[in-house]
Amino acid sequence: MRSTIAGLAAATMLFAAGAQAYPGMEKQAQKQVQSSVDLISVLPKPFPIEAVAFKDSEGASVDFSQYKGKVIMVNMWATWCPPCVRELPAISRFSAKIGSDDFEVLPVSIDLEGNKQVEPFLKSLGMEDFNTYYDKEQKLGNVFPLDTIPATFILNREGELIAFVRTFVDWDDDKAVTLIKSFLEQPKLQSKVSATAD
């Protein structure tokens, strides 16, 4: 109960101080959704993201600049969020499904007690090998709106936001693999175009 109240309080604080909206975040016309992957919004153009620090499991500072050159999928989650927990096993499998060294999945817990709370929770799920990061101060709320979780933000090789979704997604869906692979191919296509233009 205490963690649920703390989680709701944290969500309220994030909503009040949340990140600014990105181009393409305005309410879209209703479209028919056949897959939860269809809920992912691809931005009309990449949006620069400030490098905000969060922590790895050892407490070392990490930020997105360390992943330049890779497409990264940042998944914001918490132990008190049932849809977040429901996503975790598929997120754990997702990176292997993509099968690329140029892709990184970064699950980031916003639990207020950090790894002290998360590690026993993951162990209780039989997911003690699940690699998560931590943002108990919720600093990422400065660049990502975190009033709703689970929330996933996809950054291109330059560290710019290119897509996001603020709800549960079935990451085992083949459409998710196809979408990420299309993002992985984009810079290669751009380099080929500039190489032929020279």
XYZ file of N, CA, C and O in Angstrom:
792
model
N 0.832 -1.190 0.000
C 0.000 0.000 0.000
C 0.876 1.252 0.000
O 0.612 2.188 -0.726
N 1.934 1.220 0.833
C 2.817 2.381 0.932
C 3.465 2.689 -0.416
O 3.528 3.843 -0.826
N 3.912 1.625 -1.117
C 4.554 1.866 -2.410
C 3.537 2.349 -3.449
O 3.874 3.138 -4.314
N 2.298 1.911 -3.359
C 1.257 2.386 -4.280
C 0.995 3.866 -4.062
O 0.918 4.641 -5.013
N 0.877 4.279 -2.794
C 0.655 5.703 -2.481
C 1.854 6.522 -2.934
O 1.690 7.576 -3.543
N 3.059 6.020 -2.664
C 4.269 6.735 -3.087
C 4.305 6.848 -4.604
O 4.659 7.886 -5.155
N 3.912 5.787 -5.295
C 3.895 5.801 -6.749
C 2.908 6.801 -7.304
O 3.207 7.536 -8.237
N 1.721 6.851 -6.705
C 0.713 7.819 -7.155
C 1.168 9.250 -6.891
O 0.959 10.134 -7.713
N 1.804 9.459 -5.760
C 2.333 10.791 -5.448
C 3.410 11.178 -6.455
O 3.448 12.314 -6.935
N 4.266 10.227 -6.791
C 5.325 10.495 -7.766
C 4.737 10.833 -9.127
O 5.181 11.762 -9.797
N 3.721 10.091 -9.529
C 3.082 10.342 -10.823
C 2.453 11.732 -10.854
O 2.533 12.441 -11.855
N 1.852 12.138 -9.742
C 1.246 13.467 -9.654
C 2.307 14.546 -9.778
O 2.127 15.531 -10.494
N 3.459 14.346 -9.101
C 4.556 15.323 -9.190
C 5.069 15.407 -10.611
O 5.342 16.487 -11.126
N 5.210 14.264 -11.275
C 5.698 14.262 -12.643
C 4.741 14.990 -13.558
O 5.151 15.728 -14.446
N 3.455 14.770 -13.365
C 2.468 15.430 -14.207
C 2.565 16.941 -14.055
O 2.512 17.677 -15.023
N 2.761 17.387 -12.825
C 2.810 18.826 -12.556
C 4.063 19.459 -13.146
O 4.035 20.586 -13.611
N 5.198 18.728 -13.128
C 6.463 19.305 -13.570
C 6.960 18.677 -14.851
O 8.097 18.872 -15.230
N 6.135 17.941 -15.550
C 6.553 17.113 -16.681
C 7.193 17.854 -17.830
O 7.194 19.080 -17.920
N 7.757 17.055 -18.721
C 8.439 17.558 -19.901
C 7.443 18.239 -20.840
O 6.253 17.961 -20.812
N 7.984 19.097 -21.657
C 7.170 19.774 -22.656
C 6.751 18.778 -23.732
O 7.408 17.785 -23.962
N 5.670 19.066 -24.415
C 5.190 18.184 -25.482
C 6.127 18.270 -26.675
O 6.734 19.300 -26.948
N 6.227 17.157 -27.391
C 7.038 17.091 -28.597
C 6.153 17.347 -29.797
O 4.955 17.067 -29.772
N 6.749 17.819 -30.914
C 5.960 17.917 -32.138
C 5.436 16.517 -32.472
O 6.177 15.546 -32.395
N 4.179 16.409 -32.782
C 3.595 15.108 -33.088
C 2.897 14.486 -31.895
O 2.273 13.446 -32.002
N 2.984 15.125 -30.703
C 2.340 14.583 -29.515
C 0.899 15.050 -29.367
O 0.187 14.535 -28.534
N 0.502 16.030 -30.183
C -0.873 16.495 -30.070
C -1.825 15.353 -30.406
O -1.467 14.409 -31.093
N -3.033 15.465 -29.907
C -4.025 14.393 -30.082
C -4.238 14.130 -31.571
O -4.473 15.035 -32.353
N -4.115 12.874 -31.936
C -4.274 12.457 -33.327
C -5.711 11.991 -33.568
O -6.404 11.609 -32.628
N -6.106 12.007 -34.813
C -7.424 11.476 -35.172
C -7.461 9.995 -34.799
O -6.452 9.299 -34.904
N -8.610 9.540 -34.342
C -8.756 8.140 -33.950
C -8.507 7.250 -35.160
O -9.057 7.472 -36.229
N -7.635 6.251 -34.981
C -7.440 5.271 -36.037
C -7.707 3.897 -35.455
O -7.606 3.700 -34.248
N -8.036 2.983 -36.309
C -8.336 1.637 -35.834
C -7.042 0.950 -35.427
O -6.083 0.913 -36.186
N -7.032 0.411 -34.231
C -5.844 -0.248 -33.694
C -6.062 -1.750 -33.752
O -7.014 -2.273 -33.186
N -5.164 -2.429 -34.471
C -5.240 -3.883 -34.559
C -4.194 -4.548 -33.685
O -4.271 -5.733 -33.414
N -3.204 -3.775 -33.289
C -2.098 -4.275 -32.477
C -1.683 -3.147 -31.541
O -1.779 -1.979 -31.895
N -1.198 -3.486 -30.364
C -0.731 -2.439 -29.450
C 0.446 -1.674 -30.049
O 0.676 -0.514 -29.713
N 1.168 -2.277 -30.980
C 2.282 -1.600 -31.655
C 1.762 -0.430 -32.485
O 2.450 0.571 -32.665
N 0.513 -0.524 -32.956
C -0.086 0.570 -33.726
C -0.245 1.842 -32.892
O -0.462 2.925 -33.439
N -0.147 1.721 -31.576
C -0.264 2.885 -30.692
C 1.026 3.708 -30.624
O 1.030 4.818 -30.108
N 2.121 3.170 -31.144
C 3.396 3.884 -31.134
C 3.319 5.045 -32.118
O 2.974 4.858 -33.282
N 3.616 6.246 -31.626
C 3.607 7.444 -32.470
C 5.019 7.704 -32.985
O 5.955 7.857 -32.194
N 5.159 7.749 -34.304
C 6.437 8.088 -34.922
C 6.388 9.583 -35.217
O 5.442 10.071 -35.850
N 7.393 10.313 -34.725
C 7.404 11.765 -34.900
C 7.670 12.137 -36.357
O 8.386 11.417 -37.062
N 7.129 13.275 -36.819
C 7.355 13.693 -38.204
C 8.823 14.001 -38.492
O 9.287 13.862 -39.616
N 9.561 14.415 -37.465
C 11.012 14.608 -37.607
C 11.647 14.381 -36.237
O 10.983 14.539 -35.197
N 12.931 14.008 -36.212
C 13.601 13.749 -34.920
C 13.580 14.983 -34.025
O 13.669 16.115 -34.494
N 13.462 14.743 -32.726
C 13.397 15.818 -31.738
C 14.593 15.680 -30.793
O 14.764 14.637 -30.169
N 15.446 16.726 -30.679
C 16.625 16.638 -29.803
C 16.229 16.424 -28.342
O 15.265 17.005 -27.859
N 16.977 15.569 -27.664
C 16.738 15.247 -26.255
C 17.991 15.592 -25.460
O 19.097 15.192 -25.825
N 17.808 16.311 -24.384
C 18.910 16.642 -23.480
C 19.425 15.358 -22.818
O 18.659 14.452 -22.518
N 20.728 15.283 -22.616
C 21.327 14.122 -21.942
C 21.133 14.272 -20.431
O 21.847 15.009 -19.768
N 20.126 13.590 -19.890
C 19.810 13.640 -18.460
C 20.317 12.355 -17.821
O 20.082 11.263 -18.333
N 20.997 12.486 -16.688
C 21.602 11.323 -16.040
C 20.579 10.491 -15.267
O 19.644 11.017 -14.678
N 20.786 9.181 -15.310
C 20.069 8.219 -14.468
C 21.120 7.219 -14.005
O 22.315 7.425 -14.259
N 20.748 6.176 -13.291
C 21.740 5.285 -12.671
C 21.629 3.858 -13.192
O 20.538 3.380 -13.505
N 22.789 3.167 -13.223
C 22.756 1.736 -13.512
C 22.609 0.976 -12.194
O 22.485 1.593 -11.127
N 22.625 -0.342 -12.249
C 22.381 -1.144 -11.037
C 23.478 -0.991 -9.993
O 23.268 -1.286 -8.823
N 24.647 -0.503 -10.400
C 25.748 -0.285 -9.456
C 25.746 1.139 -8.891
O 26.592 1.486 -8.073
N 24.833 1.977 -9.377
C 24.755 3.361 -8.904
C 25.571 4.335 -9.740
O 25.638 5.522 -9.431
N 26.195 3.839 -10.831
C 26.992 4.722 -11.700
C 26.050 5.544 -12.584
O 24.984 5.079 -13.001
N 26.461 6.761 -12.868
C 25.675 7.675 -13.688
C 25.741 7.262 -15.166
O 26.795 6.912 -15.683
N 24.584 7.300 -15.822
C 24.449 6.929 -17.231
C 23.618 8.014 -17.902
O 22.739 8.597 -17.267
N 23.904 8.294 -19.184
C 23.001 9.150 -19.953
C 23.015 8.698 -21.412
O 23.828 7.864 -21.802
N 22.100 9.225 -22.201
C 21.915 8.747 -23.567
C 23.111 9.002 -24.471
O 23.278 8.299 -25.466
N 23.965 9.977 -24.141
C 25.124 10.258 -24.989
C 26.064 9.054 -25.051
O 26.802 8.877 -26.015
N 26.023 8.190 -24.039
C 26.870 6.994 -24.014
C 26.431 5.961 -25.048
O 27.155 5.007 -25.299
N 25.250 6.147 -25.621
C 24.708 5.188 -26.582
C 24.646 5.749 -27.993
O 23.992 5.166 -28.858
N 25.335 6.875 -28.241
C 25.335 7.464 -29.593
C 25.808 6.414 -30.589
O 26.716 5.637 -30.303
N 25.165 6.373 -31.718
C 25.491 5.374 -32.731
C 24.568 4.163 -32.665
O 24.608 3.302 -33.536
N 23.734 4.101 -31.613
C 22.783 3.002 -31.466
C 21.372 3.564 -31.421
O 21.153 4.683 -30.959
N 20.413 2.766 -31.886
C 19.003 3.076 -31.667
C 18.690 2.547 -30.274
O 19.046 1.413 -29.944
N 18.080 3.385 -29.438
C 17.775 2.926 -28.082
C 16.280 3.053 -27.785
O 15.609 3.962 -28.254
N 15.815 2.079 -27.014
C 14.425 2.044 -26.584
C 14.428 2.197 -25.065
O 14.908 1.316 -24.357
N 13.942 3.329 -24.586
C 13.897 3.626 -23.161
C 12.491 3.305 -22.671
O 11.523 3.911 -23.128
N 12.388 2.354 -21.760
C 11.085 1.965 -21.232
C 11.008 2.378 -19.770
O 11.758 1.883 -18.938
N 10.113 3.317 -19.465
C 9.929 3.805 -18.101
C 8.887 2.936 -17.417
O 7.794 2.741 -17.946
N 9.229 2.419 -16.229
C 8.338 1.485 -15.543
C 8.483 1.628 -14.027
O 9.378 2.312 -13.543
N 7.581 0.956 -13.298
C 7.641 0.930 -11.833
C 6.995 -0.359 -11.334
O 6.125 -0.922 -12.000
N 7.408 -0.796 -10.163
C 6.881 -2.040 -9.582
C 5.399 -1.917 -9.241
O 4.693 -2.913 -9.237
N 4.918 -0.708 -8.947
C 3.530 -0.491 -8.547
C 2.582 -0.330 -9.736
O 1.401 -0.070 -9.566
N 3.094 -0.514 -10.940
C 2.321 -0.309 -12.165
C 2.072 -1.668 -12.837
O 2.969 -2.211 -13.482
N 0.860 -2.255 -12.690
C 0.602 -3.582 -13.272
C 0.877 -3.693 -14.783
O 1.487 -4.674 -15.213
N 0.487 -2.706 -15.628
C 0.807 -2.856 -17.054
C 2.319 -2.838 -17.321
O 2.797 -3.493 -18.237
N 3.062 -2.090 -16.494
C 4.523 -2.066 -16.636
C 5.091 -3.453 -16.379
O 5.917 -3.969 -17.141
N 4.652 -4.048 -15.276
C 5.135 -5.368 -14.873
C 4.761 -6.400 -15.934
O 5.547 -7.293 -16.253
N 3.582 -6.233 -16.509
C 3.138 -7.151 -17.564
C 4.040 -7.078 -18.798
O 4.235 -8.074 -19.498
N 4.625 -5.907 -19.071
C 5.525 -5.730 -20.221
C 6.907 -6.340 -20.004
O 7.585 -6.677 -20.975
N 7.356 -6.432 -18.765
C 8.753 -6.781 -18.482
C 9.264 -8.051 -19.158
O 10.350 -8.023 -19.747
N 8.544 -9.184 -19.101
C 9.092 -10.384 -19.750
C 9.328 -10.194 -21.255
O 10.351 -10.630 -21.787
N 8.402 -9.526 -21.943
C 8.564 -9.299 -23.384
C 9.712 -8.330 -23.647
O 10.469 -8.512 -24.604
N 9.864 -7.321 -22.806
C 10.982 -6.384 -22.960
C 12.301 -7.125 -22.777
O 13.268 -6.888 -23.499
N 12.321 -8.046 -21.836
C 13.514 -8.856 -21.594
C 13.911 -9.651 -22.838
O 15.089 -9.827 -23.121
N 12.946 -10.116 -23.605
C 13.210 -10.915 -24.809
C 13.450 -10.053 -26.051
O 13.999 -10.523 -27.050
N 13.031 -8.795 -25.997
C 12.962 -7.973 -27.200
C 14.311 -7.728 -27.875
O 14.439 -7.824 -29.088
N 15.320 -7.406 -27.104
C 16.635 -7.113 -27.664
C 17.168 -8.293 -28.472
O 17.707 -8.125 -29.565
N 16.996 -9.514 -27.952
C 17.450 -10.714 -28.658
C 16.680 -10.895 -29.973
O 17.248 -11.340 -30.972
N 15.393 -10.518 -29.976
C 14.592 -10.634 -31.199
C 15.109 -9.694 -32.290
O 15.058 -10.020 -33.464
N 15.603 -8.532 -31.882
C 16.127 -7.572 -32.863
C 17.447 -8.087 -33.416
O 17.727 -7.977 -34.596
N 18.290 -8.646 -32.546
C 19.537 -9.268 -32.981
C 20.520 -8.305 -33.613
O 21.128 -8.610 -34.631
N 20.688 -7.118 -33.034
C 21.625 -6.139 -33.579
C 22.434 -5.503 -32.456
O 21.885 -5.140 -31.422
N 23.737 -5.352 -32.694
C 24.594 -4.648 -31.736
C 24.313 -3.150 -31.765
O 24.796 -2.408 -30.914
N 23.553 -2.700 -32.754
C 23.232 -1.277 -32.899
C 21.926 -0.904 -32.214
O 21.388 0.173 -32.435
N 21.397 -1.817 -31.381
C 20.137 -1.564 -30.690
C 20.293 -1.897 -29.219
O 20.891 -2.902 -28.856
N 19.755 -1.027 -28.371
C 19.860 -1.202 -26.925
C 18.499 -0.933 -26.277
O 17.839 0.044 -26.613
N 18.089 -1.826 -25.388
C 16.876 -1.619 -24.599
C 17.298 -1.146 -23.215
O 18.129 -1.790 -22.568
N 16.748 -0.015 -22.791
C 17.078 0.546 -21.482
C 15.807 0.665 -20.640
O 15.138 1.696 -20.660
N 15.454 -0.378 -19.879
C 14.333 -0.236 -18.952
C 14.788 0.623 -17.776
O 15.865 0.403 -17.227
N 13.985 1.618 -17.416
C 14.355 2.529 -16.329
C 13.222 2.547 -15.306
O 12.109 2.984 -15.603
N 13.520 2.084 -14.099
C 12.544 2.088 -13.012
C 12.494 3.473 -12.371
O 13.537 4.070 -12.095
N 11.268 3.946 -12.094
C 11.120 5.220 -11.395
C 10.672 5.001 -9.951
O 10.206 5.927 -9.293
N 10.835 3.765 -9.456
C 10.483 3.482 -8.070
C 11.307 4.364 -7.127
O 12.516 4.518 -7.302
N 10.635 4.932 -6.133
C 11.271 5.890 -5.227
C 12.386 5.286 -4.376
O 13.284 5.993 -3.948
N 12.336 3.975 -4.144
C 13.379 3.335 -3.345
C 14.437 2.649 -4.201
O 15.301 1.934 -3.686
N 14.397 2.871 -5.502
C 15.429 2.375 -6.406
C 15.637 0.872 -6.336
O 14.691 0.104 -6.150
N 16.916 0.444 -6.461
C 17.199 -0.989 -6.528
C 16.877 -1.719 -5.224
O 16.632 -2.921 -5.230
N 16.823 -1.002 -4.111
C 16.426 -1.617 -2.833
C 15.012 -2.205 -2.938
O 14.708 -3.241 -2.363
N 14.167 -1.560 -3.702
C 12.796 -2.011 -3.909
C 12.679 -2.942 -5.121
O 11.960 -3.934 -5.090
N 13.409 -2.613 -6.188
C 13.243 -3.302 -7.467
C 13.878 -4.690 -7.492
O 13.276 -5.639 -8.003
N 15.088 -4.830 -6.962
C 15.770 -6.130 -7.047
C 14.986 -7.260 -6.388
O 14.811 -8.321 -7.005
N 14.462 -7.092 -5.150
C 13.653 -8.172 -4.574
C 12.373 -8.435 -5.375
O 11.925 -9.570 -5.500
N 11.813 -7.361 -5.934
C 10.601 -7.497 -6.733
C 10.879 -8.350 -7.973
O 10.127 -9.284 -8.287
N 11.965 -8.044 -8.688
C 12.314 -8.820 -9.878
C 12.605 -10.275 -9.517
O 12.214 -11.193 -10.243
N 13.273 -10.466 -8.375
C 13.568 -11.829 -7.924
C 12.265 -12.593 -7.677
O 12.145 -13.770 -8.033
N 11.267 -11.935 -7.112
C 9.978 -12.590 -6.840
C 9.270 -12.998 -8.135
O 8.446 -13.899 -8.143
N 9.619 -12.337 -9.240
C 9.049 -12.674 -10.550
C 9.893 -13.705 -11.292
O 9.561 -14.084 -12.422
N 11.019 -14.106 -10.695
C 11.935 -15.019 -11.380
C 12.734 -14.306 -12.460
O 13.218 -14.920 -13.406
N 12.891 -12.974 -12.335
C 13.589 -12.166 -13.339
C 14.821 -11.497 -12.742
O 15.136 -10.358 -13.070
N 15.543 -12.219 -11.887
C 16.701 -11.603 -11.231
C 17.804 -11.195 -12.211
O 18.637 -10.349 -11.898
N 17.816 -11.750 -13.432
C 18.827 -11.383 -14.427
C 18.385 -10.213 -15.314
O 19.124 -9.790 -16.205
N 17.185 -9.690 -15.071
C 16.674 -8.568 -15.861
C 17.501 -7.324 -15.541
O 17.641 -6.925 -14.392
N 18.076 -6.726 -16.572
C 18.933 -5.558 -16.388
C 18.102 -4.287 -16.473
O 17.587 -3.944 -17.531
N 17.954 -3.598 -15.345
C 17.202 -2.348 -15.347
C 18.076 -1.208 -14.852
O 19.104 -1.422 -14.201
N 17.676 -0.006 -15.181
C 18.333 1.212 -14.723
C 17.374 1.895 -13.758
O 16.224 1.490 -13.618
N 17.841 2.963 -13.116
C 17.053 3.586 -12.058
C 17.035 5.102 -12.203
O 18.053 5.714 -12.523
N 15.883 5.667 -11.943
C 15.724 7.120 -11.919
C 14.758 7.469 -10.786
O 13.671 7.994 -11.013
N 15.184 7.151 -9.552
C 14.277 7.374 -8.419
C 14.016 8.853 -8.168
O 12.998 9.214 -7.614
N 14.926 9.727 -8.623
C 14.689 11.181 -8.516
C 13.808 11.672 -9.662
O 13.403 12.820 -9.691
N 13.567 10.804 -10.640
C 12.731 11.083 -11.803
C 13.202 12.295 -12.600
O 12.408 13.116 -13.068
N 14.509 12.379 -12.777
C 15.103 13.456 -13.565
C 14.719 13.349 -15.038
O 14.671 14.351 -15.738
N 14.476 12.121 -15.505
C 14.088 11.957 -16.908
C 12.740 12.610 -17.203
O 12.399 12.836 -18.361
N 11.990 12.952 -16.164
C 10.748 13.696 -16.333
C 10.980 15.068 -16.949
O 10.047 15.699 -17.428
N 12.244 15.534 -16.970
C 12.573 16.804 -17.617
C 12.561 16.698 -19.138
O 12.453 17.708 -19.826
N 12.740 15.471 -19.663
C 12.763 15.298 -21.120
C 11.652 14.388 -21.635
O 11.327 14.407 -22.817
N 11.097 13.559 -20.761
C 10.015 12.662 -21.142
C 8.800 12.921 -20.253
O 8.951 12.941 -19.034
N 7.621 13.090 -20.815
C 6.442 13.211 -19.960
C 6.169 11.861 -19.290
O 5.998 10.856 -19.967
N 6.199 11.842 -17.967
C 6.060 10.592 -17.221
C 4.777 10.538 -16.399
O 4.699 9.788 -15.433
N 3.789 11.319 -16.793
C 2.524 11.277 -16.061
C 1.787 9.970 -16.299
O 0.899 9.610 -15.532
N 2.160 9.245 -17.351
C 1.571 7.950 -17.665
C 2.689 6.947 -17.894
O 3.605 7.218 -18.684
N 2.630 5.812 -17.190
C 3.559 4.717 -17.465
C 2.750 3.432 -17.555
O 1.628 3.389 -17.017
N 3.220 2.412 -18.260
C 4.507 2.371 -18.938
C 4.555 3.391 -20.073
O 3.538 3.718 -20.682
N 5.752 3.863 -20.309
C 6.006 4.790 -21.406
C 7.322 4.384 -22.043
O 8.292 4.111 -21.337
N 7.332 4.328 -23.349
C 8.533 3.929 -24.074
C 8.891 5.023 -25.063
O 8.023 5.525 -25.789
N 10.167 5.378 -25.084
C 10.673 6.442 -25.942
C 11.817 5.862 -26.764
O 12.727 5.251 -26.210
N 11.757 6.037 -28.086
C 12.761 5.463 -28.978
C 13.597 6.593 -29.547
O 13.069 7.571 -30.082
N 14.918 6.455 -29.396
C 15.868 7.470 -29.845
C 16.684 6.915 -31.002
O 17.035 5.727 -31.011
N 16.994 7.790 -31.956
C 17.800 7.371 -33.104
C 19.285 7.346 -32.732
O 19.651 7.574 -31.579
N 20.134 7.079 -33.713
C 21.580 6.933 -33.467
C 22.227 8.229 -32.975
O 23.304 8.201 -32.411
N 21.570 9.352 -33.222
C 22.087 10.648 -32.764
C 21.541 11.019 -31.391
O 21.819 12.096 -30.882
N 20.723 10.168 -30.806
C 20.150 10.444 -29.494
C 18.931 11.345 -29.541
O 18.559 11.954 -28.544
N 18.283 11.426 -30.704
C 17.084 12.249 -30.862
C 15.845 11.365 -30.770
O 15.849 10.232 -31.263
N 14.797 11.901 -30.171
C 13.541 11.171 -30.056
C 12.906 11.014 -31.439
O 12.763 11.987 -32.175
N 12.528 9.759 -31.784
C 11.889 9.523 -33.085
C 10.517 8.875 -32.944
O 9.721 8.908 -33.877
N 10.248 8.276 -31.768
C 8.947 7.625 -31.572
C 8.693 7.461 -30.079
O 9.634 7.463 -29.273
N 7.412 7.320 -29.721
C 7.069 7.116 -28.313
C 5.710 6.449 -28.215
O 4.902 6.488 -29.152
N 5.473 5.844 -27.067
C 4.156 5.305 -26.750
C 3.998 5.411 -25.242
O 4.940 5.174 -24.494
N 2.803 5.791 -24.794
C 2.578 5.971 -23.352
C 1.453 5.062 -22.891
O 0.468 5.497 -22.334
N 1.662 3.790 -23.132
C 0.734 2.757 -22.691
C 1.428 1.410 -22.843
O 2.549 1.330 -23.359
N 0.750 0.351 -22.445
C 1.259 -1.005 -22.600
C 1.406 -1.364 -24.078
O 0.552 -1.027 -24.896
N 2.507 -2.035 -24.405
C 2.724 -2.566 -25.747
C 3.147 -4.030 -25.612
O 3.936 -4.367 -24.733
N 2.637 -4.868 -26.498
C 3.069 -6.266 -26.546
C 4.335 -6.321 -27.384
O 4.283 -6.370 -28.618
N 5.480 -6.295 -26.718
C 6.772 -6.277 -27.406
C 7.112 -7.613 -28.048
O 8.096 -7.725 -28.780
N 6.303 -8.644 -27.818
C 6.477 -9.927 -28.509
C 5.846 -9.897 -29.905
O 6.070 -10.803 -30.702
N 5.071 -8.872 -30.199
C 4.415 -8.728 -31.498
C 5.477 -8.505 -32.585
O 6.363 -7.651 -32.440
N 5.393 -9.247 -33.680
C 6.359 -9.109 -34.778
C 6.362 -7.705 -35.378
O 7.374 -7.268 -35.939
N 5.246 -6.982 -35.260
C 5.190 -5.602 -35.769
C 6.185 -4.702 -35.031
O 6.718 -3.758 -35.606
N 6.440 -4.994 -33.753
C 7.405 -4.202 -32.982
C 8.815 -4.418 -33.525
O 9.597 -3.474 -33.661
N 9.132 -5.656 -33.848
C 10.444 -5.979 -34.427
C 10.608 -5.263 -35.768
O 11.635 -4.643 -36.035
N 9.576 -5.316 -36.593
C 9.614 -4.661 -37.906
C 9.833 -3.157 -37.751
O 10.639 -2.555 -38.476
N 9.143 -2.535 -36.800
C 9.282 -1.093 -36.577
C 10.714 -0.734 -36.175
O 11.315 0.173 -36.748
N 11.259 -1.442 -35.200
C 12.623 -1.135 -34.743
C 13.633 -1.377 -35.856
O 14.555 -0.575 -36.069
N 13.463 -2.454 -36.605
C 14.390 -2.723 -37.717
C 14.325 -1.621 -38.771
O 15.337 -1.262 -39.366
N 13.135 -1.023 -38.961
C 13.033 0.096 -39.909
C 13.827 1.299 -39.407
O 14.449 2.010 -40.189
N 13.833 1.518 -38.088
C 14.638 2.607 -37.520
C 16.130 2.312 -37.658
O 16.931 3.209 -37.894
N 16.510 1.054 -37.513
C 17.918 0.674 -37.647
C 18.411 0.863 -39.077
O 19.580 1.158 -39.304
N 17.526 0.702 -40.056
C 17.906 0.855 -41.462
C 17.985 2.310 -41.897
O 18.685 2.627 -42.856
N 17.312 3.223 -41.216
C 17.248 4.621 -41.656
C 18.609 5.278 -41.873
O 18.843 5.813 -42.940
N 19.524 5.263 -40.893
C 20.806 5.930 -41.132
C 21.584 5.321 -42.290
O 22.252 6.025 -43.020
N 21.459 4.005 -42.475
C 22.147 3.361 -43.592
C 21.615 3.897 -44.904
O 22.365 4.176 -45.817
N 20.298 4.081 -44.992
C 19.707 4.627 -46.211
C 20.186 6.047 -46.446
O 20.536 6.418 -47.554
N 20.265 6.862 -45.383
C 20.706 8.249 -45.514
C 22.164 8.314 -45.962
O 22.540 9.122 -46.775
N 23.043 7.411 -45.418
C 24.446 7.415 -45.800
C 24.595 7.024 -47.259
O 25.421 7.568 -47.967
N 23.786 6.036 -47.722
C 23.857 5.615 -49.113
C 23.432 6.751 -50.039
O 24.044 6.969 -51.068
N 22.400 7.503 -49.640
C 21.931 8.621 -50.460
C 23.015 9.675 -50.562
O 23.326 10.160 -51.644
N 23.687 10.033 -49.445
C 24.726 11.055 -49.512
C 25.953 10.547 -50.247
O 26.625 11.301 -50.920
N 26.235 9.248 -50.188
C 27.388 8.687 -50.887
C 27.163 8.734 -52.408
O 28.082 9.048 -53.158
N 25.932 8.465 -52.850
C 25.650 8.514 -54.298
C 25.539 9.946 -54.790
O 25.756 10.210 -55.968
N 25.242 10.898 -53.905
C 25.128 12.294 -54.319
C 26.509 12.924 -54.552
O 26.631 13.897 -55.266
N 27.546 12.345 -53.929
C 28.906 12.925 -54.072
C 29.544 12.649 -55.379
O 29.406 11.988 -56.207
